[in-house]
mmCIF file with all atom_site columns, C-alpha atoms in Angstrom:
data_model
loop_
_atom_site.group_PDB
_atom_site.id
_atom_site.type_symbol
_atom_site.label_atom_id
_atom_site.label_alt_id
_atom_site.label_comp_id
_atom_site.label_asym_id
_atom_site.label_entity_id
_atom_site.label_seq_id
_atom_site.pdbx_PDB_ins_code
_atom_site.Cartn_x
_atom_site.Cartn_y
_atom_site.Cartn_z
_atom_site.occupancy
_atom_site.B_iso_or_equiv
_atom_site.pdbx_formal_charge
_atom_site.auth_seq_id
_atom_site.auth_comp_id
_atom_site.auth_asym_id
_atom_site.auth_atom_id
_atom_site.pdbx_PDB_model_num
ATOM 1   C CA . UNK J 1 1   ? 99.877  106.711 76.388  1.00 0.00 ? 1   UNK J CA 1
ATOM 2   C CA . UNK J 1 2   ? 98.635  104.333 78.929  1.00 0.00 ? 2   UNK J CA 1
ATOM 3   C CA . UNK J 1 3   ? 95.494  105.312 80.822  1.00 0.00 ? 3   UNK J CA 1
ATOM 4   C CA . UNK J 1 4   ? 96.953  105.992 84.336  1.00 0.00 ? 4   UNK J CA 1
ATOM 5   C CA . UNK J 1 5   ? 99.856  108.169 82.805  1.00 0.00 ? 5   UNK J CA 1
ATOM 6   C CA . UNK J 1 6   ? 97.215  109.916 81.072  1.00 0.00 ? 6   UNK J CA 1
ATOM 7   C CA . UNK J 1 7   ? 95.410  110.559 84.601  1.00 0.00 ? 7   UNK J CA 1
ATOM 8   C CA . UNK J 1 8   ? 98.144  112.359 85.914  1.00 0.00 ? 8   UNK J CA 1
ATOM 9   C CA . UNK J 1 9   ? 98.635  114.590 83.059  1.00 0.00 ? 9   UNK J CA 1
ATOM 10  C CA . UNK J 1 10  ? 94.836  115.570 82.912  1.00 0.00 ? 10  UNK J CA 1
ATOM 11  C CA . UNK J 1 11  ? 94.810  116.076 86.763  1.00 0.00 ? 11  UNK J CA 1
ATOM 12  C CA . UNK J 1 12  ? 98.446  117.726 86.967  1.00 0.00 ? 12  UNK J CA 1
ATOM 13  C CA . UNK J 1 13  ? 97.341  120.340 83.783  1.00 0.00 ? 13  UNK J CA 1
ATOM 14  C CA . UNK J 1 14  ? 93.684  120.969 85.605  1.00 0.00 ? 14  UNK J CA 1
ATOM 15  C CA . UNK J 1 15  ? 95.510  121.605 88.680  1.00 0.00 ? 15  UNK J CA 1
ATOM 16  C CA . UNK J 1 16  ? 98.296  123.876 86.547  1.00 0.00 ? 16  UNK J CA 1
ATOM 17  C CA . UNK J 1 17  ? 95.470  125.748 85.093  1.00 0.00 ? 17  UNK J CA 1
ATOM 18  C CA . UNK J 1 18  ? 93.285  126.647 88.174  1.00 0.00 ? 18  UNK J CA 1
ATOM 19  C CA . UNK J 1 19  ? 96.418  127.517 89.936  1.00 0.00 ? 19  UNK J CA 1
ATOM 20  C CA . UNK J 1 20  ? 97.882  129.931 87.355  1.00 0.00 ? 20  UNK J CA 1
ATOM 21  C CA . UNK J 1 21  ? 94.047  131.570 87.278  1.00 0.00 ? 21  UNK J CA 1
ATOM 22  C CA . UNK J 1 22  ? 93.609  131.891 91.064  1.00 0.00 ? 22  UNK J CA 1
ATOM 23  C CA . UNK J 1 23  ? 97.005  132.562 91.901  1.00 0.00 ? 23  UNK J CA 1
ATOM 24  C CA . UNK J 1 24  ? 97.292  136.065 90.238  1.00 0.00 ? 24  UNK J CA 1
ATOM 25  C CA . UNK J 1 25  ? 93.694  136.934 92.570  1.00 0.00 ? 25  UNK J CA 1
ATOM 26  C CA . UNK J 1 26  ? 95.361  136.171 95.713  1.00 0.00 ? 26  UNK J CA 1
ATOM 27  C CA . UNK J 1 27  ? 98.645  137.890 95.188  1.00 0.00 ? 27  UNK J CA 1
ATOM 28  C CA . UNK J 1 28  ? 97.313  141.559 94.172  1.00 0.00 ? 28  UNK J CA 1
ATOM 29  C CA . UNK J 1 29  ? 95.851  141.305 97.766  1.00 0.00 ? 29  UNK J CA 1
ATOM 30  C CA . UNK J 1 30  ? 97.582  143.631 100.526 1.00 0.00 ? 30  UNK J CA 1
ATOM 31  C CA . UNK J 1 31  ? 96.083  142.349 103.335 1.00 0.00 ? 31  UNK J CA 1
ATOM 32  C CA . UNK J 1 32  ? 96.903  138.784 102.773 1.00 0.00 ? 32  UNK J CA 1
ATOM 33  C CA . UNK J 1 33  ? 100.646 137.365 102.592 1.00 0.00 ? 33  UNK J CA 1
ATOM 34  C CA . UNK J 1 34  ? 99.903  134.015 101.189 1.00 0.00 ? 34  UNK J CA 1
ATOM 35  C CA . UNK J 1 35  ? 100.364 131.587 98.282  1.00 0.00 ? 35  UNK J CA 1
ATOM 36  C CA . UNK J 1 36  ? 99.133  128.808 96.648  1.00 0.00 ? 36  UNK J CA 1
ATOM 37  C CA . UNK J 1 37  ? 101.456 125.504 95.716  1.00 0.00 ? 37  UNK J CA 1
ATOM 38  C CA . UNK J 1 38  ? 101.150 122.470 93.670  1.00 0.00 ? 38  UNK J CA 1
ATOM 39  C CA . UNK J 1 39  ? 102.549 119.583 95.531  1.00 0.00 ? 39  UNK J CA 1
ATOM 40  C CA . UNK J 1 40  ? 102.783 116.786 92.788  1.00 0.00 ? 40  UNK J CA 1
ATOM 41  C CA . UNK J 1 41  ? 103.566 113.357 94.168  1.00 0.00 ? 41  UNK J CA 1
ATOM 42  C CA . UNK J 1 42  ? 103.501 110.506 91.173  1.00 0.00 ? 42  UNK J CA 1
ATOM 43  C CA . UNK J 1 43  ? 105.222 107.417 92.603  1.00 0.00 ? 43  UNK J CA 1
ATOM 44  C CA . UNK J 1 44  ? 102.535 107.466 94.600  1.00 0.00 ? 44  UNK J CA 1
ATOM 45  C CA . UNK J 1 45  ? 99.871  109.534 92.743  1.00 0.00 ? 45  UNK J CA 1
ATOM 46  C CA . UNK J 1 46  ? 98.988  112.252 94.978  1.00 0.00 ? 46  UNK J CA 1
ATOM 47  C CA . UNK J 1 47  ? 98.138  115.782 93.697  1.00 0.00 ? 47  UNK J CA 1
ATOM 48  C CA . UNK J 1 48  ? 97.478  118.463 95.975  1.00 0.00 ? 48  UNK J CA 1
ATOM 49  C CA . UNK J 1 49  ? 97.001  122.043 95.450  1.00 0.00 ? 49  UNK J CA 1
ATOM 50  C CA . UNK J 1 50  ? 97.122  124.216 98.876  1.00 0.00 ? 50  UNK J CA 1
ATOM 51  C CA . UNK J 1 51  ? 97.635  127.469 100.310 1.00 0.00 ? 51  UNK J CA 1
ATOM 52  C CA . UNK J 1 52  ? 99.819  128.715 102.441 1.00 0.00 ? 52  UNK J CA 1
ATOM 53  C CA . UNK J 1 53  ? 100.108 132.336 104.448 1.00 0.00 ? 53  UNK J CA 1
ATOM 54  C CA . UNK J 1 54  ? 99.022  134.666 106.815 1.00 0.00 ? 54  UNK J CA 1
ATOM 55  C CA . UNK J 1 55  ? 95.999  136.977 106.712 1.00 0.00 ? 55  UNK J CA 1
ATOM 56  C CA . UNK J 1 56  ? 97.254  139.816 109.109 1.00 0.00 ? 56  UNK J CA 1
ATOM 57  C CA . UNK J 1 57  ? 98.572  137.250 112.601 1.00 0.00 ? 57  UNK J CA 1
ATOM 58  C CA . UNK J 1 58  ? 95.948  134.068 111.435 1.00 0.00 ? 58  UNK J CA 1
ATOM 59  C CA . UNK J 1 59  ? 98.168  131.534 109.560 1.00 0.00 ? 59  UNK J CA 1
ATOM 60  C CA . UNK J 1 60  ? 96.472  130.110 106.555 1.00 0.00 ? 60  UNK J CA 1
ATOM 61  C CA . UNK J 1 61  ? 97.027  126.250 106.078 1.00 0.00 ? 61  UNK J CA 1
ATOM 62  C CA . UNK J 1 62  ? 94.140  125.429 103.146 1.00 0.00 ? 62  UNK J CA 1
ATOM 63  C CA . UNK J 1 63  ? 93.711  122.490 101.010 1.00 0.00 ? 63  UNK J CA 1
ATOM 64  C CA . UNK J 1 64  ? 91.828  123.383 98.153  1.00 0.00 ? 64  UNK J CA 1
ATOM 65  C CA . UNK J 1 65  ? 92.046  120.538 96.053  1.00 0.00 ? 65  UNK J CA 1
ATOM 66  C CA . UNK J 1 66  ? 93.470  116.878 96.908  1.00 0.00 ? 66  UNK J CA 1
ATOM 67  C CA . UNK J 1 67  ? 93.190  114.424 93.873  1.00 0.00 ? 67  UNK J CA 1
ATOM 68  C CA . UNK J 1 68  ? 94.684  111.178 93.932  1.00 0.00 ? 68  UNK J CA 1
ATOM 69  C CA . UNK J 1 69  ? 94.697  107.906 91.790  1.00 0.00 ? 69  UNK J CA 1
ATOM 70  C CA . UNK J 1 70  ? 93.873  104.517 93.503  1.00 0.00 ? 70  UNK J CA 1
ATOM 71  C CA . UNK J 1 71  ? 92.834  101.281 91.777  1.00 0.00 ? 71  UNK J CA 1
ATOM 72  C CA . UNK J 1 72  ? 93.301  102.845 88.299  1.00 0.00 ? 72  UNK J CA 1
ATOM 73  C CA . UNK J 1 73  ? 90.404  105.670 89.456  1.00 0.00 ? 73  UNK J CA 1
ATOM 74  C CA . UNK J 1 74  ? 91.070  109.342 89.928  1.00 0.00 ? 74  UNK J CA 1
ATOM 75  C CA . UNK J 1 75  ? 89.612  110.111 93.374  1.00 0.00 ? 75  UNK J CA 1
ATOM 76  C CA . UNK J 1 76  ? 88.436  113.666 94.111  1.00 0.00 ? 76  UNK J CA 1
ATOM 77  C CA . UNK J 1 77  ? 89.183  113.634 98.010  1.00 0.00 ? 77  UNK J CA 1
ATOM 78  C CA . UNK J 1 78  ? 88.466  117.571 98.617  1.00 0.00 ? 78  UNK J CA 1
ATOM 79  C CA . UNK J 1 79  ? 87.510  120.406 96.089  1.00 0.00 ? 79  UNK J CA 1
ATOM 80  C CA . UNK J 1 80  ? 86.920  123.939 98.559  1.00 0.00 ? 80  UNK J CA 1
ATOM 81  C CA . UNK J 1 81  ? 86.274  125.668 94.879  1.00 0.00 ? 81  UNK J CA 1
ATOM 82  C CA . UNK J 1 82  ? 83.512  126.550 92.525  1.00 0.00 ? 82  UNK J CA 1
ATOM 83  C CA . UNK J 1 83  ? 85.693  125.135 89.610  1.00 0.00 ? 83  UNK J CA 1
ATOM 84  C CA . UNK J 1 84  ? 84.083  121.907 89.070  1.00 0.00 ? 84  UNK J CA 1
ATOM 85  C CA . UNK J 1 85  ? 86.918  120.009 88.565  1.00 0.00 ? 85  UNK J CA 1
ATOM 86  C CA . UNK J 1 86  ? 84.722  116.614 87.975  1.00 0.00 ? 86  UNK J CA 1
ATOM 87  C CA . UNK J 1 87  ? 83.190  118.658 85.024  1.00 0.00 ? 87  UNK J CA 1
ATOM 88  C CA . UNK J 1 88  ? 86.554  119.148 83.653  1.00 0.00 ? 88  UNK J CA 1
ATOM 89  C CA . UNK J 1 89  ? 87.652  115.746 84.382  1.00 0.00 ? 89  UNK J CA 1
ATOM 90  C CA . UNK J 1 90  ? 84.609  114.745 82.206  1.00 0.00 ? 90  UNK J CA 1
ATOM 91  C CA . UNK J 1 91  ? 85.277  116.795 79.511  1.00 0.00 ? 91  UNK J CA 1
ATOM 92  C CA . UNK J 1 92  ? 88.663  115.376 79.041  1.00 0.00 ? 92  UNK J CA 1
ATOM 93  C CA . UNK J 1 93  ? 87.265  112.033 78.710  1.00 0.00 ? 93  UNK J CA 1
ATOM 94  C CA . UNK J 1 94  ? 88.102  110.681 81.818  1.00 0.00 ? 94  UNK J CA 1
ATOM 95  C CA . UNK J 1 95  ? 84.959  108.076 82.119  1.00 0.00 ? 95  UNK J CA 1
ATOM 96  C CA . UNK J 1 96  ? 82.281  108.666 85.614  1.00 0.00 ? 96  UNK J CA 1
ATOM 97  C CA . UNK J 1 97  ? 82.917  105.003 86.035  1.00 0.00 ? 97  UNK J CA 1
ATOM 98  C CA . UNK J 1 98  ? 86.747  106.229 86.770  1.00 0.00 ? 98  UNK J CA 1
ATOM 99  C CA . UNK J 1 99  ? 85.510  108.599 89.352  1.00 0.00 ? 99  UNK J CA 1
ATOM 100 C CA . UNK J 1 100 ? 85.704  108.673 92.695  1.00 0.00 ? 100 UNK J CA 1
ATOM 101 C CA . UNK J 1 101 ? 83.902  111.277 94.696  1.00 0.00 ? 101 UNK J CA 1
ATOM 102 C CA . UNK J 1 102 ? 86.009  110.713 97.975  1.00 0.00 ? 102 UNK J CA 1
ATOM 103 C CA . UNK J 1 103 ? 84.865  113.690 99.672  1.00 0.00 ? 103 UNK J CA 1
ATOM 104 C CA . UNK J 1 104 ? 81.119  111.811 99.892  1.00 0.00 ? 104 UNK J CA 1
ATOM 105 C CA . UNK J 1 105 ? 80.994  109.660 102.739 1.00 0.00 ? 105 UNK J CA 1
ATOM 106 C CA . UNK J 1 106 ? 81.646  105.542 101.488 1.00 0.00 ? 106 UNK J CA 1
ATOM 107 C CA . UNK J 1 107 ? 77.801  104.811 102.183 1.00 0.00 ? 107 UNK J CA 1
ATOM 108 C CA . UNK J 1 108 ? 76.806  108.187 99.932  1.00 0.00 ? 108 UNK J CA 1
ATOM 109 C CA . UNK J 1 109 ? 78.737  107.333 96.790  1.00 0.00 ? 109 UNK J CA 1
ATOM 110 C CA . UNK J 1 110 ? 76.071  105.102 95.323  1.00 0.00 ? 110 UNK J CA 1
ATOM 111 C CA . UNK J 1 111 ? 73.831  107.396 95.001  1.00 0.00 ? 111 UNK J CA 1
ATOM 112 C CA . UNK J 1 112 ? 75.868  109.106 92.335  1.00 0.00 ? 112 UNK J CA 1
ATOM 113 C CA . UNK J 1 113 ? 76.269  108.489 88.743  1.00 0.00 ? 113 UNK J CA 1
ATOM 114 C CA . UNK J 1 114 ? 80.209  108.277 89.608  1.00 0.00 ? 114 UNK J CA 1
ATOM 115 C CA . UNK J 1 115 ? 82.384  105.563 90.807  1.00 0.00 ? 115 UNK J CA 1
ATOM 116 C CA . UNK J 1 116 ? 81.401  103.760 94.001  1.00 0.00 ? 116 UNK J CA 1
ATOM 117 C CA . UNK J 1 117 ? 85.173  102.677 94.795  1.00 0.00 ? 117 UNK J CA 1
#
């Protein structure tokens, strides 16, 4: 398996597994009619996992994770959790030198351990 087609699969079975943990939460909630959806794009490499609803008349449009793969580097563009999905990208060997952390601003990423660009 080449290196970018093992990106996606790491990314799309993080994403799969934080999704089928969280989802069950928000479902067995009465107050809130909303879901969350994988949106997996790979001809272009774009993996987003976002939520969609209402909370009583307040629509919910929510990105909670955006991960996408530019330059042969997984880029971590938003993560609204507590998951730690760098952690996990780490532990399944994915190198910090192949990290992006896109949600710091372009001037802020060298003062990280990961991936300036």
């Amino acid at each position: 398996m080449d290196k970018i087609e093992k990106y996606r699969n790491t990314i799309k079975k993080i994403l799969f597994d934080y999704y089928e943990m969280t989802n069950a939460e928000i479902t067995k909630s009465k107050e809130v009619e909303a879901s969350d959806r994988l949106a997996f794009d790979e001809e272009r490499d774009q993996y987003i996992w976002f939520r969609f609803g209402w909370d009583g008349k307040k629509q919910i449009q929510h990105i909670i994770m955006y991960l996408c793969i530019k330059n042969s580097k997984i880029w971590v563009e938003e993560d609204a959790t507590n998951l730690c999905i760098v952690d996990d990208l780490l532990s399944a060997g994915i190198p910090q030198t192949d990290i992006v952390l896109g949600f710091h601003h372009p001037s802020k990423r060298g003062f990280t351990e990961f991936a300036t660009a």
